[in-house]
Short mmCIF file of C-alpha atoms in Angstrom, two decimals:
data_model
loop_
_atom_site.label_atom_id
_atom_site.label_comp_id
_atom_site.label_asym_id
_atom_site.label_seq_id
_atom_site.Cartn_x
_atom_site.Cartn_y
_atom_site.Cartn_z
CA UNK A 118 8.60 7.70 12.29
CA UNK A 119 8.10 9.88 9.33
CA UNK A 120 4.57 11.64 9.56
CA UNK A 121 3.51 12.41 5.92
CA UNK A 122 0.95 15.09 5.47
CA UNK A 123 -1.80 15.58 2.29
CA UNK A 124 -3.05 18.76 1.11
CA UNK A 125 -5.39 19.36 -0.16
CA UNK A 126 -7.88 17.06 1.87
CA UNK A 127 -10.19 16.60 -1.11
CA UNK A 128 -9.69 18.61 -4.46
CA UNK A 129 -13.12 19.21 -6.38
CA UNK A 130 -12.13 19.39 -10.26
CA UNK A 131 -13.60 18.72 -13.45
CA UNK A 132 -12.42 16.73 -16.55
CA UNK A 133 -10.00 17.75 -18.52
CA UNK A 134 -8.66 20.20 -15.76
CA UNK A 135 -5.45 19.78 -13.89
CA UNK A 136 -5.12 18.44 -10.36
CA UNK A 137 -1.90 19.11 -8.08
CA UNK A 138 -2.03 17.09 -5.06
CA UNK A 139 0.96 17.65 -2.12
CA UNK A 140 2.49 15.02 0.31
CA UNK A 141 5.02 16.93 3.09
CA UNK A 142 7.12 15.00 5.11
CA UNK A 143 8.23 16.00 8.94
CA UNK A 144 11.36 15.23 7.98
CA UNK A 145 13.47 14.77 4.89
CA UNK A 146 12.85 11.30 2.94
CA UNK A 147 16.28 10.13 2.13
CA UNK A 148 16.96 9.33 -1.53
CA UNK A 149 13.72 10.92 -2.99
CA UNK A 150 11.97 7.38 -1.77
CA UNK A 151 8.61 8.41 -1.77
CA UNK A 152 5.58 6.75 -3.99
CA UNK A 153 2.15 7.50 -4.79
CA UNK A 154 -0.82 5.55 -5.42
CA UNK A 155 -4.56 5.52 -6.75
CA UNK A 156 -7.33 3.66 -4.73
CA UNK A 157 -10.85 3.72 -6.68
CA UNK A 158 -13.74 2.75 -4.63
CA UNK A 159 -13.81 -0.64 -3.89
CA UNK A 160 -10.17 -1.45 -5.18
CA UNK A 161 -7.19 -2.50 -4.15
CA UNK A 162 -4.42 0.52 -4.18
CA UNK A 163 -2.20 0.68 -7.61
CA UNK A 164 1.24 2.11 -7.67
CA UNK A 165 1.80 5.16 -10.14
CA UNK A 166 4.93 6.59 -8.91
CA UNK A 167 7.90 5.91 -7.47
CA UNK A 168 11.23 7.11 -6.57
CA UNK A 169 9.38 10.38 -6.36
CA UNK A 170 9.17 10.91 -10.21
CA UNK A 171 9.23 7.24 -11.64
CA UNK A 172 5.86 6.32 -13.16
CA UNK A 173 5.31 2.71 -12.88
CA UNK A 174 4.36 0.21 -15.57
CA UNK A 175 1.61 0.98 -17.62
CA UNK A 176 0.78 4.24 -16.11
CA UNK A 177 -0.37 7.30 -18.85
CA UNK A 178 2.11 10.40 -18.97
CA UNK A 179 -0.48 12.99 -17.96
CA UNK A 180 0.76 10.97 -14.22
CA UNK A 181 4.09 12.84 -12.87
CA UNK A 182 5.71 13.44 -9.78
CA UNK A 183 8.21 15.17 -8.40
CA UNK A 184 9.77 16.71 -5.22
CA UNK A 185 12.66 16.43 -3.02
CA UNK A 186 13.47 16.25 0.85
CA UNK A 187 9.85 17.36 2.64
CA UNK A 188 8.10 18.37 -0.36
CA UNK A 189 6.61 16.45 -2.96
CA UNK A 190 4.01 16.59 -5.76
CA UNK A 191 1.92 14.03 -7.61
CA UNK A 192 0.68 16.53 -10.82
CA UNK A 193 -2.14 14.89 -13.48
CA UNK A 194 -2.12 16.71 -16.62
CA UNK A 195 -5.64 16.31 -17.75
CA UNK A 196 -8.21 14.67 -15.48
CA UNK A 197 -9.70 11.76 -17.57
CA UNK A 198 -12.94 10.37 -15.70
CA UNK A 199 -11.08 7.07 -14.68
CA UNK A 200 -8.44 9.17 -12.44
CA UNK A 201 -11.30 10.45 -9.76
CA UNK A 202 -10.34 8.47 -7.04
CA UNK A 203 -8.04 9.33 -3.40
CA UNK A 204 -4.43 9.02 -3.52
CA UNK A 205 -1.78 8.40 -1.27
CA UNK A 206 1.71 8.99 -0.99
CA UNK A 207 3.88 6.68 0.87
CA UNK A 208 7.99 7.29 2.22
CA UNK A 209 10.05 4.04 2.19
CA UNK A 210 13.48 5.66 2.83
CA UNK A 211 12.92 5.37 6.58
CA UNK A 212 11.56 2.55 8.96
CA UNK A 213 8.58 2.37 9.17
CA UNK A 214 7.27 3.59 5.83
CA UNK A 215 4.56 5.15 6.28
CA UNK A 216 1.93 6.78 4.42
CA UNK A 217 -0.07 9.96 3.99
CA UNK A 218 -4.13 10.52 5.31
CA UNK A 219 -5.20 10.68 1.32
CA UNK A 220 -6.31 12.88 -1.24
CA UNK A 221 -9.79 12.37 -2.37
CA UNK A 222 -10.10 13.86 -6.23
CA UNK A 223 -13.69 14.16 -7.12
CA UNK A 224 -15.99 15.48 -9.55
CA UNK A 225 -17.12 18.89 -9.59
CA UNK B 277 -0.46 -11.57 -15.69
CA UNK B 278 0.74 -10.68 -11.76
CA UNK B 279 -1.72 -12.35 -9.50
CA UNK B 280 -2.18 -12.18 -5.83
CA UNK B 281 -5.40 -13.70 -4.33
CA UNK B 282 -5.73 -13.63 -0.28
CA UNK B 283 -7.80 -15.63 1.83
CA UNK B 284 -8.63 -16.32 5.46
CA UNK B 285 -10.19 -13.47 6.52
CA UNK B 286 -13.53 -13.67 8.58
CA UNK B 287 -15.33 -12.96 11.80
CA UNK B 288 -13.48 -13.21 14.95
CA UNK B 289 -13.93 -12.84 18.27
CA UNK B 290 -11.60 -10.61 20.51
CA UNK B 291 -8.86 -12.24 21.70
CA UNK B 292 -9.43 -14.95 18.30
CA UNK B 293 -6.69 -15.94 15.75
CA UNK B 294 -6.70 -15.76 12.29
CA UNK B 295 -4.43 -16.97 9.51
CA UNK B 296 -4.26 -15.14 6.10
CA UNK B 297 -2.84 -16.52 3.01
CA UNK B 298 -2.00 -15.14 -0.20
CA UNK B 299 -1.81 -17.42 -3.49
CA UNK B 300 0.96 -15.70 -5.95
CA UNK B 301 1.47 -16.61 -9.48
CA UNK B 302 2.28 -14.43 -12.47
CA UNK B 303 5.72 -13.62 -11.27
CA UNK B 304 8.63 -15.35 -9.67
CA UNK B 305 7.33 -15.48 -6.09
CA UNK B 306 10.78 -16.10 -4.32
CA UNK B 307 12.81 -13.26 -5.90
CA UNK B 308 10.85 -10.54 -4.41
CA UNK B 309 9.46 -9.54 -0.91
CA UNK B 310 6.38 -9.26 0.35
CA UNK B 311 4.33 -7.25 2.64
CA UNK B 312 0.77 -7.13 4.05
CA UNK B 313 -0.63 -3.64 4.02
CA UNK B 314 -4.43 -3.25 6.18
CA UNK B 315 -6.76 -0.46 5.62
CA UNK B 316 -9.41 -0.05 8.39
CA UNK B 317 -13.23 0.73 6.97
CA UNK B 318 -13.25 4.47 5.73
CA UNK B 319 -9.30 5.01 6.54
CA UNK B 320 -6.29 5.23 5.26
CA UNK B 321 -3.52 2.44 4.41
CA UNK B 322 -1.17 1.08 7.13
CA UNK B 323 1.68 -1.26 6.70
CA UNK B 324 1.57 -3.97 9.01
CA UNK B 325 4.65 -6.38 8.20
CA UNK B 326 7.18 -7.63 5.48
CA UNK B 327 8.93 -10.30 5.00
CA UNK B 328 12.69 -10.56 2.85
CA UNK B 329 12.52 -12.96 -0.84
CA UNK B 330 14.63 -15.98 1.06
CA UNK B 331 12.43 -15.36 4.96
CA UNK B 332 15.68 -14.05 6.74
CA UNK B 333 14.23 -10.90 7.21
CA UNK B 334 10.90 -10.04 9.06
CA UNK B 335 9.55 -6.85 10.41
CA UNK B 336 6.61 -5.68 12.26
CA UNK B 337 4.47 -2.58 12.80
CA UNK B 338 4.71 -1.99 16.82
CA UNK B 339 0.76 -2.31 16.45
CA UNK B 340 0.72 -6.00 15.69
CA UNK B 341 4.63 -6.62 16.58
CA UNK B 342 4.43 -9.83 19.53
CA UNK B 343 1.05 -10.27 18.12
CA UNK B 344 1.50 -11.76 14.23
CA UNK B 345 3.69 -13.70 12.16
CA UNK B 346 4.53 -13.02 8.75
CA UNK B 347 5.40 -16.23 6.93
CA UNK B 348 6.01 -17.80 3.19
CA UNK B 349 6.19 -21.06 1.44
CA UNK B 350 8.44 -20.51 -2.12
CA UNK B 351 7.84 -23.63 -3.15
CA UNK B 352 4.12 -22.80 -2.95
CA UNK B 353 4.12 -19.67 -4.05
CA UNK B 354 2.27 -18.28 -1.04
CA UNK B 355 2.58 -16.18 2.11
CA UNK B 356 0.55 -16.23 5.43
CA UNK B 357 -0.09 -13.93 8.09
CA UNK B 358 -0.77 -15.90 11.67
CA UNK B 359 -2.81 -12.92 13.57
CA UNK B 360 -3.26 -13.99 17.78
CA UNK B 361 -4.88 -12.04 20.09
CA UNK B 362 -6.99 -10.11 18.11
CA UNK B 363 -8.24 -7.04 19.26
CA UNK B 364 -11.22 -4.55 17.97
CA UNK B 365 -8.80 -2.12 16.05
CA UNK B 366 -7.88 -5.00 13.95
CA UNK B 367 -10.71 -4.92 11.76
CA UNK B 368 -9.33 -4.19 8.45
CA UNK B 369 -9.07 -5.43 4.92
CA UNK B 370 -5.96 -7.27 4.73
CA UNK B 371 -3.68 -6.40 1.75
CA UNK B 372 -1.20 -9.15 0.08
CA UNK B 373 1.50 -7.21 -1.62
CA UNK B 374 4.23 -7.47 -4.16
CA UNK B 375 7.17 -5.13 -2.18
CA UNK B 376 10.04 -3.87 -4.57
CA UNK B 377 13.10 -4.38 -2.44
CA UNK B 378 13.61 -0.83 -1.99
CA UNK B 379 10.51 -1.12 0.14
CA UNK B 380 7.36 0.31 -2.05
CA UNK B 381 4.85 -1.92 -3.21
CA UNK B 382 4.60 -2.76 -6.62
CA UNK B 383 1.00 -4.89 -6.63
CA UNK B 384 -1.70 -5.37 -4.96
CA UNK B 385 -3.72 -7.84 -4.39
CA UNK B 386 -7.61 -7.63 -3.82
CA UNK B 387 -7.57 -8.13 -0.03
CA UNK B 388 -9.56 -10.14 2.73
CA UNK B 389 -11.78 -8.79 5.20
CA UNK B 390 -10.90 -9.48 8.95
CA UNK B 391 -13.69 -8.43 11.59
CA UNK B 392 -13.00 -8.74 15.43
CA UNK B 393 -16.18 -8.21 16.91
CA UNK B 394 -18.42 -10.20 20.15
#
């Protein structure tokens, strides 16, 4: 299986800065299929990207993503106070998806 | 509005069984698949099984594969999860998800809580 990695473990920023979280796959993830997604505390997951660069419905344009083969990057613009929360990325183009360990964005 | 709404979940003992189901409404239910997703307390997410729009197609995470079965009713709009021998590393909130066919998950609903604990 694909083992996804997160850097930074937790990223300590403060509104209105810019946050650039990493997911790097042990192998490549065939046809860019690799998602992220925001968890707040006490909340179910919701998908932001996917396709690697695909924002999903409803999801503000300071959210992008990009990447290709092992190395991808989920980049928010501005930090507004609703986005401190952990991410996740996820790979889909291999069985089993799997997903990375998590990237908690907090407040500084 | 997309709506997914589990239930089931509980305290069990090891060894117990446990059936999940998720209500779905807001969308049409048979046209997409659908996965459930667990998160144990304080970690990360793990996918656990999915299940094709039309039920030909099931697959299982080797941790629960021999173990579960991933079911759904279209006419009812709702999907199960039939969990036997439970074991300790079980213990999880149980995710009902809408799964693009591509394979990521497109909603989420708000989970159920299983414990397996003496």
């Amino acid at each position: 299986e694909i083992v996804l990695t997160q850097s930074p473990g937790t990223l300590s920023l403060s509104p209105g800065e810019r946050a650039t979280l990493s997911c790097r796959a042990g192998q490549s993830v065939s046809s860019s299929s690799l998602a992220w997604y925001q968890q707040k505390s006490g909340q179910a997951p919701r998908l932001l990207i996917y396709g690697a660069s695909s924002r999903a419905t409803g999801i503000p344009d300071r959210f992008s993503g990009s990447g290709s083969g092992t190395d991808f990057t989920l980049t928010i613009s501005r930090l507004e106070p609703e986005d401190f929360a952990v991410y996740y990325c996820q790979q889909y183009g291999s069985s089993p998806t799997t997903f990375g360990p998590g990237t908690k964005v907090d407040i500084k | 509005e997309v709506q997914l709404l589990e239930s089931g979940g509980g305290l069990v003992q090891p060894g117990g069984s446990l059936r999940l189901s998720c209500a779905a409404s807001g969308f049409t239910f048979n046209t997409y698949a659908m996965s459930w997703v667990r998160q144990a307390p304080g970690k990360g997410l793990e996918w656990v099984s999915v299940i094709s729009h039309t039920s030909d197609s099931l697959y299982y995470a080797d941790s629960v594969k021999g173990r579960f079965t991933i079911s759904r009713d279209n006419s009812k709009n709702t999907l199960h999860l039939q969990m036997n021998s439970l074991r300790a590393e079980d213990t999880a909130v149980y995710y009902c998800v809408k799964t693009h066919w591509s394979g990521y998950y497109i909603y989420w609903g708000q989970g159920t809580l299983v414990t397996v604990s003496s």
